[in-house]
XYZ file of C-alpha atoms in Angstrom:
449
model
C 52.709 -139.626 -28.734
C 54.554 -136.752 -30.369
C 55.390 -137.247 -34.033
C 55.994 -134.422 -36.487
C 57.569 -134.188 -39.888
C 58.978 -130.815 -40.751
C 58.547 -130.576 -44.530
C 56.381 -127.635 -45.478
C 56.188 -126.656 -41.849
C 56.160 -122.873 -42.215
C 53.101 -122.898 -44.435
C 51.371 -125.381 -42.172
C 52.164 -123.311 -39.091
C 50.604 -120.306 -40.758
C 47.450 -122.316 -41.435
C 47.355 -123.543 -37.869
C 47.885 -120.093 -36.419
C 45.150 -118.634 -38.614
C 42.784 -121.404 -37.656
C 43.508 -120.991 -33.972
C 42.905 -117.240 -34.298
C 39.583 -117.852 -35.989
C 38.575 -120.247 -33.270
C 39.501 -117.764 -30.589
C 37.355 -114.771 -32.225
C 41.406 -149.333 -17.637
C 40.959 -153.152 -17.012
C 39.086 -153.855 -13.834
C 39.079 -150.126 -13.455
C 37.186 -149.689 -16.723
C 33.622 -148.513 -16.401
C 30.739 -149.380 -18.625
C 29.144 -146.204 -19.946
C 26.246 -145.487 -17.625
C 22.661 -144.516 -18.174
C 23.364 -142.094 -20.965
C 25.815 -144.473 -22.553
C 23.938 -147.712 -22.959
C 25.542 -151.001 -23.929
C 26.803 -152.247 -27.257
C 23.777 -154.438 -27.809
C 21.476 -151.472 -27.244
C 22.286 -149.935 -30.607
C 19.125 -149.895 -32.723
C 21.098 -150.832 -35.818
C 24.774 -151.389 -36.605
C 26.843 -148.216 -36.534
C 30.396 -147.480 -37.621
C 32.638 -145.504 -35.277
C 35.616 -143.852 -36.954
C 38.853 -143.317 -35.030
C 41.579 -140.989 -36.311
C 45.074 -140.829 -34.842
C 48.561 -139.679 -35.824
C 52.118 -140.912 -35.355
C 55.017 -142.656 -37.054
C 55.837 -146.347 -37.086
C 53.278 -148.304 -35.089
C 51.632 -145.002 -33.970
C 48.932 -145.537 -31.299
C 49.113 -149.333 -31.583
C 45.380 -149.914 -31.990
C 45.295 -152.466 -34.817
C 44.895 -155.538 -32.591
C 42.619 -153.763 -30.125
C 40.264 -152.661 -32.905
C 40.303 -156.136 -34.443
C 39.271 -157.634 -31.103
C 36.550 -155.044 -30.552
C 35.039 -155.609 -33.986
C 34.978 -159.371 -33.481
C 33.077 -158.960 -30.207
C 30.750 -156.048 -31.092
C 28.861 -156.667 -34.339
C 26.531 -153.716 -33.689
C 29.371 -151.204 -33.265
C 32.133 -151.580 -35.794
C 35.270 -149.464 -35.565
C 37.074 -148.061 -38.585
C 40.547 -147.013 -37.467
C 42.855 -144.809 -39.526
C 46.207 -143.257 -38.680
C 46.231 -140.099 -40.802
C 49.827 -138.871 -40.656
C 52.982 -138.946 -38.566
C 53.013 -135.135 -38.566
C 50.954 -133.921 -35.629
C 51.785 -130.267 -35.179
C 51.961 -129.104 -38.785
C 49.465 -131.443 -40.505
C 47.086 -133.300 -38.181
C 46.417 -130.476 -35.715
C 45.611 -127.670 -38.184
C 43.346 -130.017 -40.146
C 41.571 -131.105 -36.978
C 41.072 -127.487 -35.918
C 39.586 -126.611 -39.293
C 37.113 -129.512 -39.101
C 36.141 -128.689 -35.530
C 35.479 -125.097 -36.485
C 33.496 -126.127 -39.563
C 31.319 -128.457 -37.504
C 31.868 -131.466 -39.770
C 34.534 -133.791 -41.068
C 36.112 -135.156 -37.890
C 36.135 -138.792 -36.860
C 33.893 -139.962 -34.018
C 37.026 -140.330 -31.869
C 40.160 -138.244 -32.364
C 43.653 -138.531 -30.940
C 45.192 -135.405 -29.413
C 48.836 -135.007 -28.433
C 49.407 -133.506 -24.998
C 51.005 -130.448 -26.628
C 47.602 -129.392 -27.970
C 45.548 -130.170 -24.889
C 45.713 -126.584 -23.647
C 44.252 -125.445 -26.961
C 41.465 -128.028 -26.814
C 40.622 -127.535 -23.136
C 39.935 -123.877 -23.890
C 37.286 -124.850 -26.491
C 34.732 -127.053 -24.727
C 32.129 -126.425 -27.424
C 33.989 -128.743 -29.769
C 33.862 -131.921 -27.656
C 31.328 -134.174 -25.990
C 31.136 -134.307 -22.210
C 32.303 -137.837 -21.467
C 30.830 -137.621 -17.979
C 27.321 -137.942 -19.390
C 28.298 -141.431 -20.572
C 29.699 -142.513 -17.212
C 33.397 -142.136 -18.031
C 33.955 -139.751 -15.131
C 34.051 -142.898 -12.986
C 37.479 -143.664 -14.462
C 39.368 -141.090 -12.371
C 41.127 -143.657 -10.179
C 42.576 -145.343 -13.281
C 44.964 -142.484 -14.063
C 47.706 -140.433 -12.407
C 46.197 -137.194 -11.135
C 47.983 -134.975 -13.653
C 46.957 -137.158 -16.594
C 43.335 -137.113 -15.490
C 43.196 -133.375 -14.812
C 44.585 -132.594 -18.251
C 41.430 -134.136 -19.743
C 39.164 -131.666 -17.918
C 38.162 -128.598 -19.956
C 37.769 -125.022 -18.767
C 34.119 -125.697 -17.896
C 35.132 -128.497 -15.561
C 33.877 -131.262 -17.868
C 35.728 -134.446 -18.791
C 36.369 -134.324 -22.530
C 39.378 -136.629 -23.023
C 40.987 -139.708 -21.487
C 44.667 -140.546 -21.582
C 46.396 -143.075 -23.776
C 50.169 -143.355 -23.339
C 52.781 -141.571 -21.268
C 56.305 -140.813 -22.430
C 58.846 -142.063 -19.898
C 62.391 -141.621 -21.193
C 65.259 -143.806 -22.405
C 68.068 -143.544 -24.932
C 67.853 -145.793 -27.996
C 71.185 -146.903 -29.441
C 72.506 -149.062 -32.252
C 74.251 -151.961 -30.561
C 76.082 -153.009 -33.737
C 77.434 -149.500 -34.367
C 78.626 -149.219 -30.770
C 80.475 -152.502 -31.133
C 82.194 -151.325 -34.313
C 83.254 -148.122 -32.533
C 84.711 -150.005 -29.574
C 82.070 -148.819 -27.107
C 80.197 -151.000 -24.601
C 77.118 -152.733 -25.988
C 75.395 -154.164 -22.905
C 72.521 -151.853 -21.936
C 73.590 -151.659 -18.299
C 77.160 -150.759 -19.250
C 75.952 -148.259 -21.830
C 73.823 -146.541 -19.192
C 76.856 -146.269 -16.925
C 78.797 -144.755 -19.818
C 76.752 -141.557 -19.685
C 75.391 -140.560 -16.255
C 75.037 -136.972 -17.489
C 75.100 -135.024 -20.749
C 78.800 -134.151 -20.427
C 79.617 -137.862 -20.293
C 77.243 -138.436 -23.200
C 79.220 -135.935 -25.260
C 82.481 -137.677 -24.400
C 80.994 -140.970 -25.555
C 79.929 -139.214 -28.742
C 83.425 -137.934 -29.387
C 84.818 -141.461 -28.979
C 82.214 -142.752 -31.397
C 83.003 -140.035 -33.943
C 86.734 -140.722 -33.666
C 86.024 -144.239 -34.918
C 83.732 -142.988 -37.687
C 85.614 -140.350 -39.640
C 84.662 -141.365 -43.172
C 82.294 -139.302 -45.285
C 79.539 -141.910 -45.241
C 80.086 -143.081 -41.679
C 77.265 -142.782 -39.120
C 77.012 -139.881 -36.712
C 76.503 -140.213 -32.986
C 73.124 -138.405 -32.746
C 70.185 -138.143 -35.137
C 69.630 -134.390 -34.950
C 68.396 -131.517 -32.791
C 64.748 -132.344 -32.134
C 64.939 -135.456 -29.992
C 67.863 -134.180 -27.924
C 66.135 -130.859 -27.315
C 62.873 -132.410 -26.176
C 64.566 -134.909 -23.881
C 66.539 -132.195 -22.100
C 63.514 -129.879 -21.890
C 61.483 -132.697 -20.317
C 64.206 -133.111 -17.672
C 64.791 -129.440 -16.967
C 61.161 -128.301 -16.933
C 60.320 -129.901 -13.571
C 63.363 -128.169 -12.051
C 62.086 -124.782 -13.186
C 58.457 -124.539 -12.143
C 57.292 -127.530 -14.205
C 56.730 -125.332 -17.244
C 58.039 -125.059 -20.791
C 57.129 -122.145 -23.096
C 54.287 -120.758 -20.965
C 53.827 -120.238 -17.257
C 50.677 -121.434 -15.513
C 49.006 -118.104 -16.302
C 49.579 -118.811 -20.008
C 52.153 -116.037 -20.290
C 54.971 -116.705 -22.747
C 58.286 -117.354 -20.986
C 60.354 -118.818 -23.813
C 63.105 -116.241 -23.174
C 62.909 -116.460 -19.374
C 62.568 -120.149 -18.552
C 66.025 -121.614 -17.768
C 64.762 -125.035 -18.881
C 64.290 -123.811 -22.446
C 67.702 -122.132 -22.539
C 69.443 -125.204 -21.127
C 67.803 -127.438 -23.721
C 68.746 -125.001 -26.492
C 72.359 -124.720 -25.296
C 72.682 -128.503 -25.085
C 71.617 -128.901 -28.701
C 73.948 -126.100 -29.737
C 76.944 -127.734 -28.035
C 76.373 -131.118 -29.679
C 75.820 -129.505 -33.049
C 78.970 -127.396 -32.780
C 80.900 -130.540 -31.851
C 79.770 -132.163 -35.100
C 78.021 -135.037 -33.333
C 74.650 -134.841 -35.109
C 73.524 -136.271 -38.433
C 71.653 -132.966 -38.957
C 68.340 -134.759 -39.447
C 65.006 -133.202 -38.550
C 62.807 -135.735 -36.808
C 60.032 -137.486 -38.737
C 61.293 -136.517 -42.167
C 61.834 -139.126 -44.899
C 65.599 -138.651 -44.484
C 65.360 -139.322 -40.746
C 63.289 -142.457 -41.301
C 65.768 -143.673 -43.917
C 68.682 -143.106 -41.538
C 66.956 -145.174 -38.847
C 66.674 -148.000 -41.351
C 70.192 -147.714 -42.775
C 72.133 -146.999 -39.576
C 72.882 -143.365 -40.316
C 73.240 -142.525 -36.608
C 73.845 -144.400 -33.375
C 71.691 -142.763 -30.678
C 68.443 -140.870 -30.197
C 66.282 -139.874 -27.262
C 63.431 -142.343 -26.875
C 60.293 -141.784 -24.846
C 58.272 -145.002 -24.730
C 56.195 -144.231 -27.825
C 59.353 -143.632 -29.869
C 60.215 -147.336 -29.749
C 57.249 -148.025 -31.997
C 58.424 -145.294 -34.349
C 61.932 -146.762 -34.519
C 60.834 -150.359 -35.066
C 58.356 -149.268 -37.719
C 60.925 -147.206 -39.605
C 63.812 -149.658 -39.207
C 61.956 -152.749 -40.380
C 62.313 -156.390 -39.386
C 65.767 -156.653 -40.959
C 67.118 -154.483 -38.125
C 65.574 -156.480 -35.283
C 68.101 -156.898 -32.484
C 70.414 -154.138 -33.740
C 68.691 -151.488 -31.621
C 68.639 -151.496 -27.829
C 67.606 -149.119 -25.034
C 69.606 -147.754 -22.097
C 69.158 -145.196 -19.351
C 68.972 -141.622 -20.576
C 71.689 -139.168 -19.448
C 70.654 -136.727 -16.765
C 67.824 -138.670 -15.140
C 64.143 -139.206 -15.854
C 61.872 -137.102 -18.012
C 58.438 -137.222 -19.569
C 58.077 -136.308 -23.234
C 54.760 -136.796 -24.907
C 51.662 -138.803 -24.306
C 48.262 -138.467 -25.918
C 44.519 -138.482 -25.353
C 41.309 -139.568 -27.060
C 38.223 -137.342 -27.304
C 34.793 -137.458 -28.953
C 33.990 -134.373 -31.060
C 30.583 -132.847 -30.404
C 29.805 -133.166 -34.110
C 29.798 -136.988 -33.874
C 26.378 -138.445 -34.650
C 27.139 -141.469 -32.462
C 28.523 -139.982 -29.266
C 27.189 -142.755 -27.029
C 28.755 -145.544 -29.076
C 31.946 -143.526 -29.558
C 32.208 -143.155 -25.774
C 31.969 -146.949 -25.429
C 34.832 -147.432 -27.877
C 36.894 -144.679 -26.252
C 36.286 -146.306 -22.873
C 37.656 -149.590 -24.228
C 40.709 -148.104 -25.950
C 41.681 -146.085 -22.860
C 40.881 -148.918 -20.471
C 43.242 -151.542 -19.136
C 42.829 -153.913 -22.067
C 43.299 -151.209 -24.695
C 46.393 -149.870 -22.950
C 47.954 -153.301 -22.594
C 47.392 -154.163 -26.253
C 48.797 -150.807 -27.375
C 51.953 -151.384 -25.341
C 52.354 -154.867 -26.751
C 51.898 -153.584 -30.300
C 53.606 -150.197 -30.295
C 55.513 -149.820 -26.986
C 53.099 -147.035 -26.021
C 53.540 -147.168 -22.248
C 50.156 -147.006 -20.499
C 49.031 -144.014 -18.506
C 46.401 -146.386 -17.069
C 47.500 -147.429 -13.589
C 45.782 -150.845 -13.737
C 47.512 -151.513 -17.053
C 50.910 -150.476 -15.682
C 50.505 -153.024 -12.906
C 49.432 -155.848 -15.191
C 52.114 -158.532 -15.733
C 51.467 -158.263 -19.481
C 52.992 -154.765 -19.229
C 55.344 -155.040 -16.260
C 57.025 -158.199 -17.550
C 57.016 -157.413 -21.272
C 60.247 -157.656 -23.228
C 60.615 -155.947 -26.597
C 61.880 -158.471 -29.141
C 62.875 -155.820 -31.672
C 65.057 -154.029 -29.107
C 67.160 -157.073 -28.278
C 64.581 -158.330 -25.745
C 64.925 -155.213 -23.610
C 62.671 -155.438 -20.513
C 60.722 -152.366 -21.563
C 57.921 -152.981 -19.068
C 60.364 -152.660 -16.196
C 62.383 -149.865 -17.800
C 59.454 -147.571 -18.549
C 57.557 -148.530 -15.421
C 60.456 -147.219 -13.345
C 60.907 -144.145 -15.552
C 57.338 -142.841 -15.108
C 56.841 -143.685 -11.437
C 57.284 -140.160 -10.069
C 56.839 -138.070 -13.190
C 54.650 -135.015 -13.509
C 53.868 -133.757 -17.019
C 54.943 -130.201 -17.778
C 52.318 -127.482 -17.940
C 51.765 -126.824 -21.642
C 50.049 -123.591 -22.592
C 47.215 -123.054 -25.020
C 49.591 -122.241 -27.878
C 52.329 -124.693 -26.967
C 52.151 -126.599 -30.256
C 52.515 -123.463 -32.382
C 55.479 -122.188 -30.375
C 57.177 -125.576 -30.317
C 56.892 -125.963 -34.081
C 58.295 -122.522 -34.847
C 61.115 -122.678 -32.293
C 62.301 -126.119 -33.349
C 62.448 -124.973 -36.958
C 65.197 -122.594 -35.817
C 67.008 -125.448 -34.077
C 66.953 -127.397 -37.322
C 68.301 -124.429 -39.260
C 71.079 -123.914 -36.716
C 72.084 -127.570 -36.869
C 72.165 -127.580 -40.664
C 74.145 -124.348 -40.842
C 71.578 -122.030 -42.398
C 71.325 -120.058 -39.147
C 74.647 -118.991 -37.543
C 75.205 -120.301 -34.029
C 75.700 -116.777 -32.722
C 72.295 -115.656 -34.014
C 70.293 -118.779 -33.275
C 69.054 -117.990 -29.749
C 67.708 -114.594 -30.772
C 65.973 -116.098 -33.784
C 64.658 -118.955 -31.640
C 63.010 -116.543 -29.222
C 61.711 -114.356 -32.037
C 60.149 -117.330 -33.826
C 58.463 -118.581 -30.676
C 57.195 -115.127 -29.777
C 55.732 -114.603 -33.221
C 54.011 -118.011 -33.129
C 52.495 -117.186 -29.735
C 50.874 -114.116 -31.267
């Protein structure tokens, strides 16, 4: 799950960087928490477990799962709150401040994969889930997803929620008006690669020349992240940092290719110049201000939440140009400051188990990282009514089959935030195209410290 608004980002990045500096100086596969964990009925008196997450639209998709848990566990009641759709510049710096202070966090917190390097390096802030028996869950997850929840001391501190297999979301009604194919199979054939995608964009723009007409693409952020997720595995499976945590933003061909792709679409006038997860971006989703956007699985919940029921059936999903990619995916962890670690581990075990994953996919299109959940017919056969009954279980199941998440360094989130701010400025015209790459590298380097 990767959801960030950009308003006030520079100030927030400064807060996050300062905080980080201060800190530096499922299903049948689900286990019941073992001896240290106890069972729900073992609680001496009713306790409330708070769960904090982030994300736009339907976010983590836990409303129904929490409702079911509370109905079945009177002694452990869950209070679930999604705090913001801005992870990198709001949720993360606030979480870091509370972790450092030793108070103020929820009993369970959501963490985007982009910040897992930061959290793994700080084992003192999180409970060891192994002491509650959750280390028995290893077979439930792809190896890379599991290993990313192990901290530098070799302890399990987080379990995976979703995984971000890739598609392209498109407005079926806008394609029809522009004379383009509308069937998802035909649309996928329209753009086998990014060059073909640009040609489709030019055809769309030729039919939409009025001042208020929609643009082909939403803006720079989604396109950039989709391409980076595709190119990273071809270039050492890294993004801004190599596996030694050395900054390679100016050396990794994957980053440059993603940057150049955004630049070419922006120069061609194919973007609506909207920064992702801003009020303007959300409004454009609702009003049909653009026709396409890169969509990892979790983004479908964002789109349906922003678009509203009145747009049901207007959106659809097709194959993404250039092949598969993995963008995003999150984790749940129990902060060490929680006064109810045992009960929190039980709830975390449920939410990251087969049942929790299945319900989250049904509610928010958050495709499970849980292998038992992926294989469940409730996931594999699910069709998304909002997206014109697209067989999203099949689509995303195929898209994540052979994926490996990119290595994301300890300061990935800070670098990503700063670098993408330059992309946004370039797309909107405040940063000249000829200067943008230099400024992009400079911003990322400064954020990395």
